[in-house]
């Protein structure tokens, strides 16, 4: 059996096993591949990468807090992930272990699915971690006209803007999340790339407390997908904004990882149905 893993800490909340195993079954690959979560301490990263290099493990998804910390053990990181320094997918070529990020692709496919055009769009990204980096680079590569990165820790937002400006000629600024209000009237698109709103301790939290009804032409996307309707999306709907939940991106980034490992086209609709069915029943037990 070819083993595919999701490594991180914690991993119990993840929808990936439900989604990937449904896809493998529909692709008639479930007798050849298995996908499971593995919660590991940081000291276990080197061993996992070694197991991939010798083919004992076929590939892995990487989640928090290891998306950046795993880089030191990889042979090579593909573009654009090497620019923003965060990977979510690992695979083998010969004895080389390669990292890439399918989050950027997943994000762009989700926008296209929702009919959102992003060239010449002013976007406010909340967060400056791995997901925010993948989203910011995807937008910069797609000619978004302006990015504003707001974060709880302003130094991390400043670092992200500096990295973006190093690679792209883009208008980008950063600030503290607490100062969000002054930006709302200047933007077309707002994306939450923090865990605020996620099932568990953050469930009834929103990264911003309110959106005025004067901002009703704003599109608001939440990368959080469990629950599907987050507090932020509730606030956005009440203000009359268009909303996009985190499921499309989840499904497309997962499909892209599976395509890399198997070389076959995954059934995106099957993956989406599996995620939606699981969420209707409350999602994975944490
Ligand atoms: P990460 O690298 O750990 O970054 C977390 C970000 O959230 C950082 O900017 C952090 O700010 C901020 N943050 C954390 N706790 C906060 C709090 N209590 N108040 C304000 N800001 C806080 O995580 P990630 O990989 O970027 O993931 C972020 C979220 O996106 C997660 O919920 C993840 O599940 C989701 N995600 C969804 C998809 C999808 O396909 N839908 C894909 C990737 C990620 P500091 O810099 O101040 O620590």
PDB file of N, CA and C and ligand atoms in Angstrom, residues 64 67 103 127-132 151-153 156 177 193-196 198 202 223-225 246 249-250 253, ligand 1:
ATOM      1  N   UNK A  64      -0.188  23.200   9.733  1.00  0.00           N
ATOM      2  CA  UNK A  64       0.414  23.954  10.827  1.00  0.00           C
ATOM      3  C   UNK A  64       0.858  22.986  11.937  1.00  0.00           C
ATOM      4  N   UNK A  67       4.565  23.980   8.039  1.00  0.00           N
ATOM      5  CA  UNK A  67       4.639  24.333   6.609  1.00  0.00           C
ATOM      6  C   UNK A  67       5.952  25.042   6.250  1.00  0.00           C
ATOM      7  N   UNK A 103      -1.842  25.475  -2.243  1.00  0.00           N
ATOM      8  CA  UNK A 103      -2.801  26.468  -1.727  1.00  0.00           C
ATOM      9  C   UNK A 103      -3.034  27.591  -2.739  1.00  0.00           C
ATOM     10  N   UNK A 127      -4.075  38.265   8.130  1.00  0.00           N
ATOM     11  CA  UNK A 127      -3.167  37.169   8.471  1.00  0.00           C
ATOM     12  C   UNK A 127      -1.889  37.290   7.660  1.00  0.00           C
ATOM     13  N   UNK A 128      -0.835  36.657   8.164  1.00  0.00           N
ATOM     14  CA  UNK A 128       0.458  36.703   7.459  1.00  0.00           C
ATOM     15  C   UNK A 128       1.181  35.369   7.600  1.00  0.00           C
ATOM     16  N   UNK A 129       0.425  34.292   7.850  1.00  0.00           N
ATOM     17  CA  UNK A 129       1.018  32.955   7.983  1.00  0.00           C
ATOM     18  C   UNK A 129       1.106  32.269   6.622  1.00  0.00           C
ATOM     19  N   UNK A 130       1.203  30.937   6.634  1.00  0.00           N
ATOM     20  CA  UNK A 130       1.392  30.172   5.401  1.00  0.00           C
ATOM     21  C   UNK A 130       0.280  30.394   4.385  1.00  0.00           C
ATOM     22  N   UNK A 131      -0.971  30.350   4.819  1.00  0.00           N
ATOM     23  CA  UNK A 131      -2.091  30.512   3.881  1.00  0.00           C
ATOM     24  C   UNK A 131      -2.113  31.929   3.311  1.00  0.00           C
ATOM     25  N   UNK A 132      -1.870  32.921   4.165  1.00  0.00           N
ATOM     26  CA  UNK A 132      -1.849  34.323   3.698  1.00  0.00           C
ATOM     27  C   UNK A 132      -0.753  34.502   2.654  1.00  0.00           C
ATOM     28  N   UNK A 151      -2.262  42.158  10.240  1.00  0.00           N
ATOM     29  CA  UNK A 151      -1.995  40.991  11.073  1.00  0.00           C
ATOM     30  C   UNK A 151      -1.924  41.389  12.538  1.00  0.00           C
ATOM     31  N   UNK A 152      -2.204  40.401  13.407  1.00  0.00           N
ATOM     32  CA  UNK A 152      -2.080  40.623  14.855  1.00  0.00           C
ATOM     33  C   UNK A 152      -0.642  41.045  15.195  1.00  0.00           C
ATOM     34  N   UNK A 153       0.342  40.340  14.613  1.00  0.00           N
ATOM     35  CA  UNK A 153       1.754  40.683  14.834  1.00  0.00           C
ATOM     36  C   UNK A 153       2.228  41.453  13.610  1.00  0.00           C
ATOM     37  N   UNK A 156       5.182  40.364  11.219  1.00  0.00           N
ATOM     38  CA  UNK A 156       4.983  39.287  10.237  1.00  0.00           C
ATOM     39  C   UNK A 156       4.334  39.821   8.960  1.00  0.00           C
ATOM     40  N   UNK A 177      -3.923  44.448  12.576  1.00  0.00           N
ATOM     41  CA  UNK A 177      -5.314  44.019  12.370  1.00  0.00           C
ATOM     42  C   UNK A 177      -6.296  44.964  13.075  1.00  0.00           C
ATOM     43  N   UNK A 193      -7.365  34.918   6.439  1.00  0.00           N
ATOM     44  CA  UNK A 193      -6.367  33.834   6.409  1.00  0.00           C
ATOM     45  C   UNK A 193      -5.853  33.559   7.814  1.00  0.00           C
ATOM     46  N   UNK A 194      -6.728  33.718   8.817  1.00  0.00           N
ATOM     47  CA  UNK A 194      -6.378  33.336  10.192  1.00  0.00           C
ATOM     48  C   UNK A 194      -7.342  32.209  10.610  1.00  0.00           C
ATOM     49  N   UNK A 195      -7.043  31.522  11.731  1.00  0.00           N
ATOM     50  CA  UNK A 195      -7.993  30.479  12.170  1.00  0.00           C
ATOM     51  C   UNK A 195      -9.211  31.027  12.910  1.00  0.00           C
ATOM     52  N   UNK A 196      -9.349  32.358  13.011  1.00  0.00           N
ATOM     53  CA  UNK A 196     -10.484  32.917  13.752  1.00  0.00           C
ATOM     54  C   UNK A 196     -11.791  32.557  13.044  1.00  0.00           C
ATOM     55  N   UNK A 198     -12.828  29.253  13.268  1.00  0.00           N
ATOM     56  CA  UNK A 198     -12.747  27.795  13.118  1.00  0.00           C
ATOM     57  C   UNK A 198     -13.365  27.066  14.320  1.00  0.00           C
ATOM     58  N   UNK A 202     -12.096  29.021  18.640  1.00  0.00           N
ATOM     59  CA  UNK A 202     -12.286  30.264  17.868  1.00  0.00           C
ATOM     60  C   UNK A 202     -13.642  30.347  17.165  1.00  0.00           C
ATOM     61  N   UNK A 223     -11.081  31.567   4.547  1.00  0.00           N
ATOM     62  CA  UNK A 223     -10.386  30.304   4.281  1.00  0.00           C
ATOM     63  C   UNK A 223     -10.815  29.224   5.269  1.00  0.00           C
ATOM     64  N   UNK A 224     -11.361  29.647   6.410  1.00  0.00           N
ATOM     65  CA  UNK A 224     -11.881  28.675   7.374  1.00  0.00           C
ATOM     66  C   UNK A 224     -13.068  27.963   6.727  1.00  0.00           C
ATOM     67  N   UNK A 225     -13.126  26.630   6.845  1.00  0.00           N
ATOM     68  CA  UNK A 225     -14.200  25.878   6.181  1.00  0.00           C
ATOM     69  C   UNK A 225     -15.037  25.057   7.155  1.00  0.00           C
ATOM     70  N   UNK A 246     -14.658  28.556   2.625  1.00  0.00           N
ATOM     71  CA  UNK A 246     -13.342  27.938   2.401  1.00  0.00           C
ATOM     72  C   UNK A 246     -13.370  26.583   1.715  1.00  0.00           C
ATOM     73  N   UNK A 249     -11.671  26.178  -2.007  1.00  0.00           N
ATOM     74  CA  UNK A 249     -10.199  26.184  -1.962  1.00  0.00           C
ATOM     75  C   UNK A 249      -9.681  24.878  -1.362  1.00  0.00           C
ATOM     76  N   UNK A 250     -10.339  24.429  -0.296  1.00  0.00           N
ATOM     77  CA  UNK A 250      -9.929  23.167   0.338  1.00  0.00           C
ATOM     78  C   UNK A 250      -9.932  22.026  -0.674  1.00  0.00           C
ATOM     79  N   UNK A 253      -7.216  22.601  -3.558  1.00  0.00           N
ATOM     80  CA  UNK A 253      -5.816  22.373  -3.150  1.00  0.00           C
ATOM     81  C   UNK A 253      -5.592  20.886  -2.892  1.00  0.00           C
TER      82      UNK A 253
HETATM   83  P1  LIG B   1      -0.498  29.877  10.269  1.00  0.00           P
HETATM   84  O1  LIG B   1       0.642  29.802   9.319  1.00  0.00           O
HETATM   85  O2  LIG B   1      -0.349  29.347  11.641  1.00  0.00           O
HETATM   86  O3  LIG B   1      -0.900  31.459  10.366  1.00  0.00           O
HETATM   87  C1  LIG B   1      -1.922  31.872  11.225  1.00  0.00           C
HETATM   88  C2  LIG B   1      -2.217  33.373  11.027  1.00  0.00           C
HETATM   89  O4  LIG B   1      -3.345  33.684  11.831  1.00  0.00           O
HETATM   90  C3  LIG B   1      -1.093  34.289  11.472  1.00  0.00           C
HETATM   91  O5  LIG B   1      -1.102  35.458  10.695  1.00  0.00           O
HETATM   92  C4  LIG B   1      -1.487  34.614  12.916  1.00  0.00           C
HETATM   93  O6  LIG B   1      -1.025  35.867  13.370  1.00  0.00           O
HETATM   94  C5  LIG B   1      -2.995  34.679  12.797  1.00  0.00           C
HETATM   95  N1  LIG B   1      -3.651  34.360  14.059  1.00  0.00           N
HETATM   96  C6  LIG B   1      -3.603  33.179  14.734  1.00  0.00           C
HETATM   97  N2  LIG B   1      -4.333  33.267  15.864  1.00  0.00           N
HETATM   98  C7  LIG B   1      -4.834  34.531  15.907  1.00  0.00           C
HETATM   99  C8  LIG B   1      -5.649  35.229  16.829  1.00  0.00           C
HETATM  100  N3  LIG B   1      -6.096  34.651  17.972  1.00  0.00           N
HETATM  101  N4  LIG B   1      -5.977  36.526  16.564  1.00  0.00           N
HETATM  102  C9  LIG B   1      -5.533  37.126  15.426  1.00  0.00           C
HETATM  103  N5  LIG B   1      -4.733  36.521  14.517  1.00  0.00           N
HETATM  104  C10 LIG B   1      -4.395  35.231  14.759  1.00  0.00           C
HETATM  105  O7  LIG B   1      -1.791  29.188   9.671  1.00  0.00           O
HETATM  106  P2  LIG B   1      -2.190  29.032   8.124  1.00  0.00           P
HETATM  107  O8  LIG B   1      -1.630  27.786   7.596  1.00  0.00           O
HETATM  108  O9  LIG B   1      -1.866  30.317   7.467  1.00  0.00           O
HETATM  109  O10 LIG B   1      -3.774  28.807   8.223  1.00  0.00           O
HETATM  110  C11 LIG B   1      -4.656  29.867   8.593  1.00  0.00           C
HETATM  111  C12 LIG B   1      -6.103  29.395   8.469  1.00  0.00           C
HETATM  112  O11 LIG B   1      -6.415  29.147   7.102  1.00  0.00           O
HETATM  113  C13 LIG B   1      -6.400  28.079   9.205  1.00  0.00           C
HETATM  114  O12 LIG B   1      -7.662  28.175   9.807  1.00  0.00           O
HETATM  115  C14 LIG B   1      -6.428  27.037   8.107  1.00  0.00           C
HETATM  116  O13 LIG B   1      -7.277  25.941   8.407  1.00  0.00           O
HETATM  117  C15 LIG B   1      -6.997  27.859   6.960  1.00  0.00           C
HETATM  118  N6  LIG B   1      -6.612  27.314   5.646  1.00  0.00           N
HETATM  119  C16 LIG B   1      -7.618  26.943   4.801  1.00  0.00           C
HETATM  120  C17 LIG B   1      -7.301  26.453   3.557  1.00  0.00           C
HETATM  121  C18 LIG B   1      -8.399  26.044   2.611  1.00  0.00           C
HETATM  122  O14 LIG B   1      -8.099  25.331   1.655  1.00  0.00           O
HETATM  123  N7  LIG B   1      -9.634  26.474   2.804  1.00  0.00           N
HETATM  124  C19 LIG B   1      -5.966  26.317   3.148  1.00  0.00           C
HETATM  125  C20 LIG B   1      -4.965  26.723   4.035  1.00  0.00           C
HETATM  126  C21 LIG B   1      -5.305  27.219   5.290  1.00  0.00           C
HETATM  127  P3  LIG B   1       0.414  36.072  14.081  1.00  0.00           P
HETATM  128  O15 LIG B   1       1.395  36.295  12.957  1.00  0.00           O
HETATM  129  O16 LIG B   1       0.202  37.226  14.946  1.00  0.00           O
HETATM  130  O17 LIG B   1       0.703  34.790  14.841  1.00  0.00           O
END
